mmCIF file of C-alpha atoms in Angstrom:
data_model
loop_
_atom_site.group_PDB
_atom_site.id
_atom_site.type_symbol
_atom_site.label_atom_id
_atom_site.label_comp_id
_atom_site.label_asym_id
_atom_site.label_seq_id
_atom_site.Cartn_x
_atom_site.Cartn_y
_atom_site.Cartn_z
ATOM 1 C CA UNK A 882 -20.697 -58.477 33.504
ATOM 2 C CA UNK A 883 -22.003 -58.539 29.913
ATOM 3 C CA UNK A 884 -25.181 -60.655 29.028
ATOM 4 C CA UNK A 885 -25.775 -61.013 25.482
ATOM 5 C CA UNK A 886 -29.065 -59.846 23.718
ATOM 6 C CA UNK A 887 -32.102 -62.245 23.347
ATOM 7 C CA UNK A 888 -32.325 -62.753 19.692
ATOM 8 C CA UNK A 889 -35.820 -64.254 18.108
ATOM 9 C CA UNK A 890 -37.522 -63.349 21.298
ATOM 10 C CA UNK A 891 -41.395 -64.063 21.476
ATOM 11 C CA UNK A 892 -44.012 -61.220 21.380
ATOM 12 C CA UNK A 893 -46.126 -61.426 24.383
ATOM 13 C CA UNK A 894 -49.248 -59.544 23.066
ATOM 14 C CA UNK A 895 -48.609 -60.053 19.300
ATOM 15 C CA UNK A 896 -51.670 -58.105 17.242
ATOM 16 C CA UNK A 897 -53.288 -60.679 15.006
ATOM 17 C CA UNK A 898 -55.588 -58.679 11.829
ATOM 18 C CA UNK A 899 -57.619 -60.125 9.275
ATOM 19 C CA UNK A 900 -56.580 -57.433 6.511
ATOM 20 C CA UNK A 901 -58.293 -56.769 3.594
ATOM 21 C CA UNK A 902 -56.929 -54.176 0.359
ATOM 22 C CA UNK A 903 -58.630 -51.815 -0.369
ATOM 23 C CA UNK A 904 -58.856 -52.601 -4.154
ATOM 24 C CA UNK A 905 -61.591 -55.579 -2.939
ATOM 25 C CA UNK A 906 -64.131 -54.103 -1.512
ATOM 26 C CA UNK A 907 -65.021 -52.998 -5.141
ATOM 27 C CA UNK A 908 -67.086 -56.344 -5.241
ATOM 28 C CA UNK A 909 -69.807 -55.160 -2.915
ATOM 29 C CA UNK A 910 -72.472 -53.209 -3.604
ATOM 30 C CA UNK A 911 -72.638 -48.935 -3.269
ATOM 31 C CA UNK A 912 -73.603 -47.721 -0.418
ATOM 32 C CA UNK A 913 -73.355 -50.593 1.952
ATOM 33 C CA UNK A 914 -71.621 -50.705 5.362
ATOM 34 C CA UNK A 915 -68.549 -52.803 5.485
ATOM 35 C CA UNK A 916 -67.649 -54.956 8.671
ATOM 36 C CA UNK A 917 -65.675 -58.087 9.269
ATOM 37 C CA UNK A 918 -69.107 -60.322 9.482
ATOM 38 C CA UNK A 919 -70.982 -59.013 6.167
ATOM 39 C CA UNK A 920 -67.264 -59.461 4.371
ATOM 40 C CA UNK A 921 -67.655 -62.880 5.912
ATOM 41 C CA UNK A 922 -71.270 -63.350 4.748
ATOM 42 C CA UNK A 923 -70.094 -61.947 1.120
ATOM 43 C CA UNK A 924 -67.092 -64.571 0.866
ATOM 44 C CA UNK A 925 -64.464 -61.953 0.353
ATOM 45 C CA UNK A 926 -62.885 -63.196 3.322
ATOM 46 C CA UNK A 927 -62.535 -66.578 4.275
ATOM 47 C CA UNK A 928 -60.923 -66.826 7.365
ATOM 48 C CA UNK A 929 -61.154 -64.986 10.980
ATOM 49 C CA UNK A 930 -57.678 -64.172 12.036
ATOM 50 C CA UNK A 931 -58.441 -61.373 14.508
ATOM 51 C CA UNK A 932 -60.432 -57.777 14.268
ATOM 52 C CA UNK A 933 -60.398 -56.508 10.865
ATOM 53 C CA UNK A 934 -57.520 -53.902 9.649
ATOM 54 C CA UNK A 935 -57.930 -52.211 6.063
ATOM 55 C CA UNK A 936 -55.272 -51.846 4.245
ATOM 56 C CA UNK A 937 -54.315 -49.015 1.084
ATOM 57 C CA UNK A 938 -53.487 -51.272 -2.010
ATOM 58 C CA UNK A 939 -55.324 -51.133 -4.928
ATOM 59 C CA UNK A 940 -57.671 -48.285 -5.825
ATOM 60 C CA UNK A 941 -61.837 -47.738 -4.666
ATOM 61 C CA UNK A 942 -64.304 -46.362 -6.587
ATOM 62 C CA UNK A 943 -67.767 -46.905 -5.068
ATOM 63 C CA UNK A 944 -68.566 -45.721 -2.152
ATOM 64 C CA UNK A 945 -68.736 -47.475 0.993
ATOM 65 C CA UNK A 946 -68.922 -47.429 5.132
ATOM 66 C CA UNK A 947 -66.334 -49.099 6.457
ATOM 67 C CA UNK A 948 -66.532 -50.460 10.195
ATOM 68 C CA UNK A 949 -62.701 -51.881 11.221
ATOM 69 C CA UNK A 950 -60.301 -51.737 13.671
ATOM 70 C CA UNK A 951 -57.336 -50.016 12.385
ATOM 71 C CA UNK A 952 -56.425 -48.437 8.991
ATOM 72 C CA UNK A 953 -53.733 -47.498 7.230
ATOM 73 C CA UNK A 954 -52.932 -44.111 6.378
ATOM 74 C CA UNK A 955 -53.343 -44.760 2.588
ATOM 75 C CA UNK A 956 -56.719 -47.004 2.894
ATOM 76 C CA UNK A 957 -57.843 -43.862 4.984
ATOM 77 C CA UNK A 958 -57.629 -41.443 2.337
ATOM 78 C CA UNK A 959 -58.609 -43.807 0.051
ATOM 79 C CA UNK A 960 -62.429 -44.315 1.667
ATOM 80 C CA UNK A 961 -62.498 -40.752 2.388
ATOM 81 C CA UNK A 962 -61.836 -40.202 -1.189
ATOM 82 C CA UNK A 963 -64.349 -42.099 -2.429
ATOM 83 C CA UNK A 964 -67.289 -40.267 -0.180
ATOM 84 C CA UNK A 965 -67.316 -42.369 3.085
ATOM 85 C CA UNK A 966 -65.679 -42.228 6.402
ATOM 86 C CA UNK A 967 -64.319 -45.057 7.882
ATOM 87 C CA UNK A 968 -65.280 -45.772 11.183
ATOM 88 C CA UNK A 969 -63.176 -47.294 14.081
ATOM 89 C CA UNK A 970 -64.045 -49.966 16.184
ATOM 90 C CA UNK A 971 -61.082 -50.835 18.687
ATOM 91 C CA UNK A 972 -59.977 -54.245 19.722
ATOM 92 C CA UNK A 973 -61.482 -56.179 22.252
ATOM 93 C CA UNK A 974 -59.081 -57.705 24.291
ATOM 94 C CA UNK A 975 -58.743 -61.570 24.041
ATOM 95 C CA UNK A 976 -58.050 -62.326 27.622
ATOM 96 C CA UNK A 977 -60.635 -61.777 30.693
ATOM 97 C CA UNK A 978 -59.289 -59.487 33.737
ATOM 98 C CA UNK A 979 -57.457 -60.829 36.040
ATOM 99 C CA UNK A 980 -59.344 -60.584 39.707
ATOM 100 C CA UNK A 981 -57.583 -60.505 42.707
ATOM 101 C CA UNK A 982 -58.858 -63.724 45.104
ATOM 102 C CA UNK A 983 -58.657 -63.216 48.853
#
């Protein structure tokens, strides 16, 4: 028997970002290490929608650390263009461990 296909079917573990271009981060200062709490502190970002990802558009010409949890291939070469490496910091899962009660 045939069973149709689920269309519009949820994601169970959907990955939520905050993303930020790469063409921002030209308003901080040289020099300075970049994570999801000082761009936070700085107002570049307003809202917390998950672990930060960094994304390629726009262009970077000071130099910076950058501390996120996933980059694109662009905003990679980008950063390493500009003198600095980014650094990754994985996700931390949202959900406790499930223990086993006996």
């Amino acid at each position: 028997r045939r069973v149709p296909k689920l269309k519009h079917f949820p994601i169970v573990n959907p990955h939520n970002y905050t993303v930020i271009n790469v063409g921002k981060l030209n308003a901080l200062a040289p020099k300075t290490e970049v994570s999801l709490e000082s761009l936070m502190e700085a107002g570049i970002i307003t809202s917390n929608d998950g672990p930060l990802k960094v994304l390629g558009d726009g262009e970077l010409t000071i130099s910076l650390t950058v501390k996120a949890a996933a980059f694109t291939q662009s905003a990679k070469q980008k950063i390493e263009a500009a003198g600095e490496v980014g650094k990754y910091y994985p996700r931390t899962p949202n959900k406790t461990p499930k223990t086993i009660n006996n």
